[in-house]
Coordinates of C-alpha atoms in Angstrom, one line a residue:
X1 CA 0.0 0.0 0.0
X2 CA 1.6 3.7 -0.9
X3 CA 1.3 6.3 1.8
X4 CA 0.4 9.8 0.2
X5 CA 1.9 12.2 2.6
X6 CA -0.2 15.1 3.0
X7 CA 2.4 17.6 2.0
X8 CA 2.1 16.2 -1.6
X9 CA -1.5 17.1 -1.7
X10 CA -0.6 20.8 -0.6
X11 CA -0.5 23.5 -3.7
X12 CA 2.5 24.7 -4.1
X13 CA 2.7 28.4 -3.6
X14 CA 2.9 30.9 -7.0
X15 CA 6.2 32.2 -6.9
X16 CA 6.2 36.1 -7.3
X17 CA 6.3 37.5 -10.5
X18 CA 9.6 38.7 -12.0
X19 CA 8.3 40.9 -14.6
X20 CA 5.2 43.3 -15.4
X21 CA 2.0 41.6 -16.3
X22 CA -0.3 43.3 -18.4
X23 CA -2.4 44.5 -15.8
X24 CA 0.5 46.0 -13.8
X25 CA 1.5 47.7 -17.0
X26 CA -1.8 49.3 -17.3
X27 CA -1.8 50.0 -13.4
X28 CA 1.4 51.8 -13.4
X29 CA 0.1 54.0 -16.5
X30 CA -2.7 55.3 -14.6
X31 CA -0.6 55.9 -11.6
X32 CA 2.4 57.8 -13.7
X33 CA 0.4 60.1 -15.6
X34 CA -1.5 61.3 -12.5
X35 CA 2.2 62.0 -10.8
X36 CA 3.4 63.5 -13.8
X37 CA 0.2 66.0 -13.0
X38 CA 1.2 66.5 -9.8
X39 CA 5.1 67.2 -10.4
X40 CA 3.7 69.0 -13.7
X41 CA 1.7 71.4 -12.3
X42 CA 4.7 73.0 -10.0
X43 CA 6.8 73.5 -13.1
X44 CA 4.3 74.7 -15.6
X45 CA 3.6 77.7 -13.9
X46 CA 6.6 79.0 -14.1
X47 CA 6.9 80.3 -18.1
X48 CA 3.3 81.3 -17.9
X49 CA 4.0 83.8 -15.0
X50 CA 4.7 87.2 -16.9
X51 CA 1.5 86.3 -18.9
X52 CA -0.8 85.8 -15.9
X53 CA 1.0 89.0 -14.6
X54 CA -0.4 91.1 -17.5
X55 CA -3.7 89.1 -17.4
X56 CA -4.7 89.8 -14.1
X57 CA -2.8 92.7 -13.7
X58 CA -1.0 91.1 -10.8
X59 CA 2.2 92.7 -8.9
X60 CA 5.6 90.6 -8.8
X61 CA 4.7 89.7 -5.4
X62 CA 1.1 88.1 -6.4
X63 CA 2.4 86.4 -8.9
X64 CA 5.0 84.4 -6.5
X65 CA 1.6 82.7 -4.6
X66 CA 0.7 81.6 -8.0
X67 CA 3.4 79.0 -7.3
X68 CA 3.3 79.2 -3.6
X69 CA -0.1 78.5 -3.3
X70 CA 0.0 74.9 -4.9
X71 CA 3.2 74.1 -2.8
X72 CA 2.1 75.0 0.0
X73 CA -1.1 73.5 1.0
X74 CA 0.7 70.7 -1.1
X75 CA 2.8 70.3 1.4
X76 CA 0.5 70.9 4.6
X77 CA -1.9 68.4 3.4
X78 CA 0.4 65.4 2.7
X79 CA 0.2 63.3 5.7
X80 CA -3.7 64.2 5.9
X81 CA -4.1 62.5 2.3
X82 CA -1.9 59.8 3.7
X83 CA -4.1 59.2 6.7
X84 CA -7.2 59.4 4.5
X85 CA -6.0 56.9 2.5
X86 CA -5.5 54.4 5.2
X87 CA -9.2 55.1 6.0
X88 CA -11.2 55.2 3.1
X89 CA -9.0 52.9 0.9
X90 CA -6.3 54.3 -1.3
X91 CA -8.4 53.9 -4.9
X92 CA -11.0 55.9 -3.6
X93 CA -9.2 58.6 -2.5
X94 CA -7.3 58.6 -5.6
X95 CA -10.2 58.8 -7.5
X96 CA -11.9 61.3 -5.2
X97 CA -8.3 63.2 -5.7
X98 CA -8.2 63.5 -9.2
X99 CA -11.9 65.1 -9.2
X100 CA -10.5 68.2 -6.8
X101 CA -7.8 68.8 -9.1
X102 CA -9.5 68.6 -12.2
X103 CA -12.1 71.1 -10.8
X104 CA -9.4 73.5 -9.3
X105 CA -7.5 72.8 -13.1
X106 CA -11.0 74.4 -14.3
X107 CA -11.4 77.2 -11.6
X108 CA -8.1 78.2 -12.5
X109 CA -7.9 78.6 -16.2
X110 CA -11.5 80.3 -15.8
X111 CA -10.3 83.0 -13.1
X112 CA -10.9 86.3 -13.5
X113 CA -9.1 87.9 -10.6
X114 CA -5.8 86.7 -8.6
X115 CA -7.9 85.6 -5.5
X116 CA -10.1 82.8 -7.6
X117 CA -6.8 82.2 -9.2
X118 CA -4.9 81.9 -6.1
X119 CA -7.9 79.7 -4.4
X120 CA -7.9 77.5 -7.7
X121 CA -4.0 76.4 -7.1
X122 CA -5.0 75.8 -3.3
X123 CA -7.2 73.3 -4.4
X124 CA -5.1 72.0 -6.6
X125 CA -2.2 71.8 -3.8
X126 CA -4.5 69.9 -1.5
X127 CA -5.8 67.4 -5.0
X128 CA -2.2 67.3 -5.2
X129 CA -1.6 66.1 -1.5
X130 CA -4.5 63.6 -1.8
X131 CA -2.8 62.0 -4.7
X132 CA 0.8 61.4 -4.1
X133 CA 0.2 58.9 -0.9
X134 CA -2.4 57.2 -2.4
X135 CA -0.3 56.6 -5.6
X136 CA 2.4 55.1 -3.1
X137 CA -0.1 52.7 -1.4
X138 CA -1.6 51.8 -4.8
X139 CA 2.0 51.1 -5.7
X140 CA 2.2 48.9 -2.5
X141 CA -1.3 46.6 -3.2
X142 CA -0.3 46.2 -7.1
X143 CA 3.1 45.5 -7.7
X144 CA 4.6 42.6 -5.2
X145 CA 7.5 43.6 -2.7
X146 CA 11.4 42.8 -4.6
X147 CA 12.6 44.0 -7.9
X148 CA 9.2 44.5 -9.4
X149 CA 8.1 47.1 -6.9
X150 CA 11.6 48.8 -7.0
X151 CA 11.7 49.0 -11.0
X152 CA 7.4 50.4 -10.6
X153 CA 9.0 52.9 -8.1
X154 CA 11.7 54.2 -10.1
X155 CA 9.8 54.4 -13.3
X156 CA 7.0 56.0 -10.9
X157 CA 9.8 58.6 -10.0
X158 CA 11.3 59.1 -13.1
X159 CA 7.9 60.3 -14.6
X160 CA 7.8 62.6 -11.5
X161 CA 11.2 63.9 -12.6
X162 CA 10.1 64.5 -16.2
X163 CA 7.2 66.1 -15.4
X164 CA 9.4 68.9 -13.7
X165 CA 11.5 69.5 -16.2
X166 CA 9.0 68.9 -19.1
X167 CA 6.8 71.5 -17.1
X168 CA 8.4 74.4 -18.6
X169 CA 8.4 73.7 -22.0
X170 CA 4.8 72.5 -22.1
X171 CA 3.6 75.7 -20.4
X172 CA 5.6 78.1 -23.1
X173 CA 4.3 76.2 -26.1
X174 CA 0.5 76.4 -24.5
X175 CA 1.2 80.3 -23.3
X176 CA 2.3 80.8 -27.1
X177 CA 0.2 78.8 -28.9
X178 CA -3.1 79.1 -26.8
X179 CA -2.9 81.3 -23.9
X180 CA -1.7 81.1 -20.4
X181 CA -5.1 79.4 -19.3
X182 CA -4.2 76.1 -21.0
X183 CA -1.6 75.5 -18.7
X184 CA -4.4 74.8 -16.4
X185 CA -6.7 73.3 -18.7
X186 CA -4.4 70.5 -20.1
X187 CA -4.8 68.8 -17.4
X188 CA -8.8 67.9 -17.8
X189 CA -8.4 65.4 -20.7
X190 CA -5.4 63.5 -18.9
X191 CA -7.5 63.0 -15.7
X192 CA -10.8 61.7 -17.7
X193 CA -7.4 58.9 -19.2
X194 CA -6.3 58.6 -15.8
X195 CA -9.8 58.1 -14.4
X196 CA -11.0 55.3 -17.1
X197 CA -7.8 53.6 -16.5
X198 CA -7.6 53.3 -12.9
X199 CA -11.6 52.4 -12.4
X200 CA -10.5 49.3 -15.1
X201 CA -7.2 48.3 -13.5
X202 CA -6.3 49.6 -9.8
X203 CA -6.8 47.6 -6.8
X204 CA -9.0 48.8 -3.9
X205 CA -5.7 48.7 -1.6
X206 CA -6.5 48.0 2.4
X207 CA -8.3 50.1 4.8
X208 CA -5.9 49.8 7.7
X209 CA -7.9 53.0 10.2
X210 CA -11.2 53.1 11.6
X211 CA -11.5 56.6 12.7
X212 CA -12.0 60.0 11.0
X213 CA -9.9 61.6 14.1
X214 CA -6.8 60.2 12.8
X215 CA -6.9 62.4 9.6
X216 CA -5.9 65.1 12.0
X217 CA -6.9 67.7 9.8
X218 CA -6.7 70.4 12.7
X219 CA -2.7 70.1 13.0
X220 CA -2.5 70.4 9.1
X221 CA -4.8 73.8 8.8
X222 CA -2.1 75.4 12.0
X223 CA 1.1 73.7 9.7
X224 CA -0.4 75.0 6.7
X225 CA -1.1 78.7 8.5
X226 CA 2.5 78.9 9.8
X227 CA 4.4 78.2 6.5
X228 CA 2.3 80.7 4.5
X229 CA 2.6 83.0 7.2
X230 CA 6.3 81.9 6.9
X231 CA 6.4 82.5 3.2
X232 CA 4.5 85.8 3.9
X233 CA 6.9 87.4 5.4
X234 CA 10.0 86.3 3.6
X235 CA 8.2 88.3 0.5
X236 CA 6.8 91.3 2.8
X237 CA 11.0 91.9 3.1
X238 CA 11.8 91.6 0.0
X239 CA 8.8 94.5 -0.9
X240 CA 8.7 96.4 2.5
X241 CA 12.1 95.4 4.4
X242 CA 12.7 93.0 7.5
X243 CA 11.7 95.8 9.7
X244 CA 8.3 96.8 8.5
X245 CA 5.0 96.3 10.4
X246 CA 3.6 93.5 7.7
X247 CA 7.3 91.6 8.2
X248 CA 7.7 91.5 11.3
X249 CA 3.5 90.7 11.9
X250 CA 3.7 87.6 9.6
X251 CA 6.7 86.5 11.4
X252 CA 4.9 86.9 14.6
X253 CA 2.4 84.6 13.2
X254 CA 4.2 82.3 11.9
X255 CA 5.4 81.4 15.6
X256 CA 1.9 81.4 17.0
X257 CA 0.7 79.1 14.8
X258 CA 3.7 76.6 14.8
X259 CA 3.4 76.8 18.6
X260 CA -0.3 76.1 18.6
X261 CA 0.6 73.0 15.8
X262 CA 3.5 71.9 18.3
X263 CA 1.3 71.3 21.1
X264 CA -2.5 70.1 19.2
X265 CA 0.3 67.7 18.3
X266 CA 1.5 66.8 21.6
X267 CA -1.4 66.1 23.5
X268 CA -1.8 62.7 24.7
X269 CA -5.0 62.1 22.8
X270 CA -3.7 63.8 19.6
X271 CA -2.5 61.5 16.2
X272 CA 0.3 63.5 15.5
X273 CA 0.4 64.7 11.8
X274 CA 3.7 63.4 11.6
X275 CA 4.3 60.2 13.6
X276 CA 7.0 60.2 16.4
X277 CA 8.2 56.6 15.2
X278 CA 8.7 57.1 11.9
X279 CA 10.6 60.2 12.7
X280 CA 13.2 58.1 14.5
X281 CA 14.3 56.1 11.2
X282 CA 17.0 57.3 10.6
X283 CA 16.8 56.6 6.3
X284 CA 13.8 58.8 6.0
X285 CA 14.5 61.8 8.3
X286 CA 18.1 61.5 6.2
X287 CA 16.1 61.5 2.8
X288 CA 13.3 64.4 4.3
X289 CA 15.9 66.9 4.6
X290 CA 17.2 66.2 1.1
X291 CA 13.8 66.6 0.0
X292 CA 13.5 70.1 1.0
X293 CA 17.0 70.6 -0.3
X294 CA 16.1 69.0 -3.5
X295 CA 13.4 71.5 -4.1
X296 CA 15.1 74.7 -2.7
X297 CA 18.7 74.1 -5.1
X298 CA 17.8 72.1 -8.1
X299 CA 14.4 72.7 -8.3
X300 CA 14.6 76.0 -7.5
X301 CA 16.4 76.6 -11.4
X302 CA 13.1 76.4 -13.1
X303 CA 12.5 79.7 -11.6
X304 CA 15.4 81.2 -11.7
X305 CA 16.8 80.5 -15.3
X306 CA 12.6 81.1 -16.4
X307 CA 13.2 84.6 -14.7
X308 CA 16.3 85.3 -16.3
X309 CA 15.6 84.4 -19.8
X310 CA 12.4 86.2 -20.1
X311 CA 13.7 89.0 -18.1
X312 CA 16.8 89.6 -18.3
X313 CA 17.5 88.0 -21.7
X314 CA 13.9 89.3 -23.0
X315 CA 13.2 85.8 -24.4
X316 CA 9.5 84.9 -25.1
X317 CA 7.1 82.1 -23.8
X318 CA 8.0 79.7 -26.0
X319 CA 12.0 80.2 -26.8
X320 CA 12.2 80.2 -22.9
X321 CA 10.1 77.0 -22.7
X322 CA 12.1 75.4 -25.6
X323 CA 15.4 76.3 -23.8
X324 CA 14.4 73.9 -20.9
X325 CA 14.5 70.9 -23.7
X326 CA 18.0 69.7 -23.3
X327 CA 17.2 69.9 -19.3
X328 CA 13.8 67.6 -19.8
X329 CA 16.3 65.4 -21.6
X330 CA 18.5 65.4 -19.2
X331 CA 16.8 64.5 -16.6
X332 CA 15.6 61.6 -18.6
X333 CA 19.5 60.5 -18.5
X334 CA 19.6 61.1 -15.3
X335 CA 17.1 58.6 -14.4
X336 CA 18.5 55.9 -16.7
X337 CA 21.6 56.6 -14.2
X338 CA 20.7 55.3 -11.6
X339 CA 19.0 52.4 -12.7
X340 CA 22.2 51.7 -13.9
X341 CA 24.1 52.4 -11.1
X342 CA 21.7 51.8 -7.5
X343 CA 22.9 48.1 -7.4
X344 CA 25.7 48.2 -7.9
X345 CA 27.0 52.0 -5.8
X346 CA 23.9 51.6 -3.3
X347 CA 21.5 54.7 -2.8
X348 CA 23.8 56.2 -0.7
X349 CA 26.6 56.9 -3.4
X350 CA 24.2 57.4 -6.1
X351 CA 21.9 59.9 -4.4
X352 CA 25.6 62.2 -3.2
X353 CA 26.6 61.8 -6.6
X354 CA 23.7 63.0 -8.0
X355 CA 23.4 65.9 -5.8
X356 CA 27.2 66.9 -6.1
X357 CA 26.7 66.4 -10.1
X358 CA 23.6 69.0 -9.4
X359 CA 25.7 71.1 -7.8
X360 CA 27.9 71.6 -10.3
X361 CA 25.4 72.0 -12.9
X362 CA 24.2 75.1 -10.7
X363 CA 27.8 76.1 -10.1
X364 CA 27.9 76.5 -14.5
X365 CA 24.6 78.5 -14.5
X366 CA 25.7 81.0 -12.1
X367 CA 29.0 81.7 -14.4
X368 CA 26.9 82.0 -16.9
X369 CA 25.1 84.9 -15.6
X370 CA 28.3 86.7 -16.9
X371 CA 28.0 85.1 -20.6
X372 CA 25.9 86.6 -23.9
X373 CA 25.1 83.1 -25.6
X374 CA 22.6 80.6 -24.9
X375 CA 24.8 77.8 -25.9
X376 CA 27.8 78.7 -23.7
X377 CA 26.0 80.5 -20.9
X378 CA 23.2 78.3 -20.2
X379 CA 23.6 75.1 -22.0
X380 CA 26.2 73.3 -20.2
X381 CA 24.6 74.2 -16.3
X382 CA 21.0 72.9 -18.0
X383 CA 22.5 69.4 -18.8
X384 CA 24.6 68.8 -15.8
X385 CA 22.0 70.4 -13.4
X386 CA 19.6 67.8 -15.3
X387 CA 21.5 64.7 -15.0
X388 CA 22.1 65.4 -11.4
X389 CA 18.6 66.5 -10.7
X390 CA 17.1 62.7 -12.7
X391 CA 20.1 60.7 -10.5
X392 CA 18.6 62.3 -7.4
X393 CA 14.7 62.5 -7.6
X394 CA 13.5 58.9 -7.9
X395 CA 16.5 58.0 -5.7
X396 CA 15.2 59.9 -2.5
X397 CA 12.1 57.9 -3.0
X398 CA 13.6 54.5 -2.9
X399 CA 16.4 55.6 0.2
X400 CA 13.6 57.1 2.5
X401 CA 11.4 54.4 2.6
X402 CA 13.5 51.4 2.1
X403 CA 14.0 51.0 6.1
X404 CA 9.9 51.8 6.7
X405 CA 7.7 48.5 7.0
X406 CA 4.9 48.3 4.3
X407 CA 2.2 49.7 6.2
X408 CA 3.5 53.0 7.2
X409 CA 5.4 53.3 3.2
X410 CA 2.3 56.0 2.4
X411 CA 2.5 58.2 5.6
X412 CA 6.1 58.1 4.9
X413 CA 6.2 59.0 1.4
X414 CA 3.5 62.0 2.4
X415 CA 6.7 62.9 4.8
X416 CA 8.9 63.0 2.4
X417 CA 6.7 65.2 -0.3
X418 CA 5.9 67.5 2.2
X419 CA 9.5 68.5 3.0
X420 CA 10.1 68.6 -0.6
X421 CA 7.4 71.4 -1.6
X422 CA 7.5 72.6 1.9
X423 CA 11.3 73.6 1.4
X424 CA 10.5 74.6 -2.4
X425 CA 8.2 77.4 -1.2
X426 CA 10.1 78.4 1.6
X427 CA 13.2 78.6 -1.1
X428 CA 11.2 80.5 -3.7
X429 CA 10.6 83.0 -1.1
X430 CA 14.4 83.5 -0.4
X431 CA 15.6 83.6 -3.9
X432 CA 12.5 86.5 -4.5
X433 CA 14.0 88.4 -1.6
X434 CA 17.6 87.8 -2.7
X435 CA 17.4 89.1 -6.4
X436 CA 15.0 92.3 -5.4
X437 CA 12.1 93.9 -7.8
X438 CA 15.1 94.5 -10.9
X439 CA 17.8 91.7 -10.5
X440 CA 21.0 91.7 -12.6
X441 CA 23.5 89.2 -13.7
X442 CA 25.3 89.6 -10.2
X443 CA 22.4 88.9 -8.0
X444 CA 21.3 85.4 -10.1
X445 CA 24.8 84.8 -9.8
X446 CA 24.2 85.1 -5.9
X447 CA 21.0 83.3 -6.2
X448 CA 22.9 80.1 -8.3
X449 CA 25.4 80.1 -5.8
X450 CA 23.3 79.8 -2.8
X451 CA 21.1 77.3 -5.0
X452 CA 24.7 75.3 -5.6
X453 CA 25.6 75.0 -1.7
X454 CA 22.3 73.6 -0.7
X455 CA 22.9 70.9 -3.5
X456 CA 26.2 70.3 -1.6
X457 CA 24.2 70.2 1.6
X458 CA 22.2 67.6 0.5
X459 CA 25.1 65.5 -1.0
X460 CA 26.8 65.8 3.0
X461 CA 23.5 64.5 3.9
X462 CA 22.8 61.7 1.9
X463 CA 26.5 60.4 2.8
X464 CA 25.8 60.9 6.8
X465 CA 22.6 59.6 6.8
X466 CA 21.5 56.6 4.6
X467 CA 23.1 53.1 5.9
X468 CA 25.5 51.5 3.9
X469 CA 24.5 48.0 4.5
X470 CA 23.7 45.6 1.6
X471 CA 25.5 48.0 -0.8
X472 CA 27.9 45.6 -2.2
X473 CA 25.0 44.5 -4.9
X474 CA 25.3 40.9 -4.3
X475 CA 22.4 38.3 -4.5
X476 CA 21.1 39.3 -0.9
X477 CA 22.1 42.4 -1.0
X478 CA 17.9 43.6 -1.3
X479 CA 18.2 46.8 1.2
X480 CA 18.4 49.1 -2.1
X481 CA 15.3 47.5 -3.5
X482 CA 12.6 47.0 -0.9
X483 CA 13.0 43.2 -1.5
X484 CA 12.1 41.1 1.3
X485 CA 15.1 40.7 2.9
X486 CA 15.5 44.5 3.4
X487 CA 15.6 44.6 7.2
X488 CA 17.0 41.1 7.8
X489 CA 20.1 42.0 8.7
X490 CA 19.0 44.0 11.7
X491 CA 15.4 42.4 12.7
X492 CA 13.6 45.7 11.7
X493 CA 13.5 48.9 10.4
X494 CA 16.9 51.1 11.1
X495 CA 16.1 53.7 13.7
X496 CA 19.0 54.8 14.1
X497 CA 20.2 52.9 17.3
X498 CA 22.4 50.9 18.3
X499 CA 22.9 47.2 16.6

């Protein structure tokens, strides 16, 4: 008589899959397009600027919040869209997401005054904020954990990275073609795409919260008040001086309302809107600050080379937005980079290279603040900026959260966002106080240096605080790619103490 063991009767399990299916393919469509929107709509401002200036007869000052606006409550709102998407289930608020900023895409390209206008990219800052952490936990429930998750997350950032760079250029061939309402109206027709897509082929992704009290929306209206109140009154001194009575007020309330945020958050019965724990790993609270670096040196040049083309140079829309080409390609490059070089350098290396290579490109725009010729002024900083700026975008992704268990991977990535636009407003405010209502070649030249030292910065901090472990790119060597054996070295995620 044969004996069947039970264990021969037990289905083996699938293994994961290697490669993209079909319907990941079409899931990670739906999810790019709608963060190319979101990077998109920060950079495609920026050519369209003088144009909305003359349309709504705005002041130099106005115009700034035109950008500010959408970073802003971008920013504030993060960790809320991240905590909403715990609750509600990530699809839904993506879906819910995409319909607050097609309306504010609307609102804005139908606004007749600066307020409406300025309300318009509020809304589309808090779409914006909805979006990003739901992409991330969409990202979590349809690609499997390994190499296949890694390469979604890349291509994921990479598209994020284009859309920056492409920004410009889009906006001055629709401010030229068209008119400066187009830049907001473009987006309509990719969110109906990204809509019919995702209702076909996203998962629902898991509801993990049971409470509305966790969205914490409270601490994010006092964050949000401070940093405009912040931003406030970095531009009341470059209009009115340090010392005058609107200054100095929206300083004063700028404290007020990060001390009131400081302690809603500390009370006992409070969900912070940035939790304590994942604060103490290490990785992201490495990769935050480089966010907020990222923004306020490399992705600060959009606005300063935009500005100095058109207004200095006295370029148009469109030959400014056509100048950003080589940079859009070059930022492509800059992705294919590090894809090339992650495994075997490790984040670490790759992410101060590409900073220190942004640097540099920086460094070559500020000389050429002295120069007469687009070629040799402006060229060579665009494409070395560029390839710096590709090697380091989709990179911070991947370093922050590779140390953060799957769960908290969308509060994290909401962390990580907001420092980014959070220190890209705060730097736009510097830069319009440090080049004055009439800058010259020598105060860009001061703006590009200041721009190049912060990309330095972040290179320092990428070095100091990303581990080094698994960097050797061998076969176990998964802490670079989120694979499963990511924390098995130390037993869990690296906070920072002692092992």
């Amino acid at each position: 008589m044969t004996v069947r063991s039970e264990e021969t009767t037990v289905p083996a399990t699938p293994a994961a899959p290697t490669r993209f299916t079909g319907r990941m393919a079409a899931a990670l469509l739906a999810l790019s397009i709608a963060q190319f929107l979101v990077a998109l709509d920060y950079s495609i401002i920026y050519v369209a600027l003088p144009s909305i200036g003359t349309g709504l007869d705005l002041a130099p000052e106005r115009l700034q919040w035109v950008v500010s606006a959408y970073a802003v409550f971008f920013a504030s709102f993060l960790v809320v869209g991240g905590r909403a998407a715990d609750l509600t289930g990530p699809r839904k608020l993506f879906l819910g997401a995409l319909a607050l900023f097609g309306l504010g895409s609307l609102a804005a390209g139908l606004a007749g005054d600066q307020w409406l206008l300025i309300g318009s990219r509020a809304a589309q800052g808090i779409g914006a904020a909805a979006l990003t952490p739901s992409m991330l936990a969409l990202i979590g429930a349809a690609f499997p954990a390994g190499n296949v998750r890694s390469r979604a997350l890349a291509i994921w950032g990479a598209i994020g990275a284009v859309g920056l760079a492409a920004g410009v250029l889009i906006g001055g061939v629709l401010t030229s073609a068209l008119s400066w309402r187009w830049v907001f109206f473009v987006n309509v027709p990719l969110i109906l795409v990204t809509v019919a897509l995702a209702l076909r082929v996203l998962p629902a992704g898991a509801r993990t919260r049971a409470s509305v009290r966790d969205l914490n929306v409270p601490g994010a209206a006092l964050f949000t008040g401070s940093v405009l109140c912040l931003v406030a009154a970095l531009t009341q001194a470059a209009v009115d001086g340090w010392t005058s009575g609107s200054c100095l007020g929206c300083l004063a309330a700028a404290v007020a309302l990060a001390a009131a945020w400081t302690a809603y958050d500390r009370r006992p019965a409070a969900t912070p809107l940035i939790p304590r724990p994942l604060l103490r790993v290490r990785s992201l609270a490495g990769a935050s600050a480089m966010s907020a670096l990222y923004m306020a040196s490399v992705g600060a040049e959009f606005f300063l080379i935009t500005l100095f083309l058109q207004d200095v140079w006295g370029y148009g829309a469109l030959e400014a937005g056509i100048a950003f080409l080589p940079l859009t390609l070059s930022v492509v490059a800059g992705n294919l980079v590090t894809g090339r070089l992650a495994q075997p350098w490790g984040i670490r290396r790759t992410l101060a290279t590409g900073f220190a290579v942004g640097a540099a490109g920086l460094a070559l725009l500020g000389i050429g603040t002295n120069g007469s010729g687009y070629w040799t002024a402006v060229l060579p900083g665009l494409l070395v900026s560029g390839l710096g700026q590709g090697m380091a975008f989709a990179g911070m992704y991947i370093g922050g959260t590779k140390d953060v268990p799957d769960s908290e991977q969308g509060t994290a990535s909401a962390v990580l966002t907001t420092t980014q636009y959070t220190g890209g407003a705060m730097g736009l405010a510097v830069l319009v106080l440090m080049l004055g209502d009439a800058p010259g070649d020598a105060a860009f030249g001061r703006a590009y240096a200041l721009t190049a030292v912060l990309a330095l910065v972040a290179a320092a901090t990428a070095l100091t605080t990303l581990t080094t472990r698994a960097e050797d790119g061998g076969p176990n060597a998964r802490a670079e790619d989120g694979g499963p054996n990511a924390r098995a070295e130390d037993g869990g995620p690296d906070t920072g103490g002692e092992r």
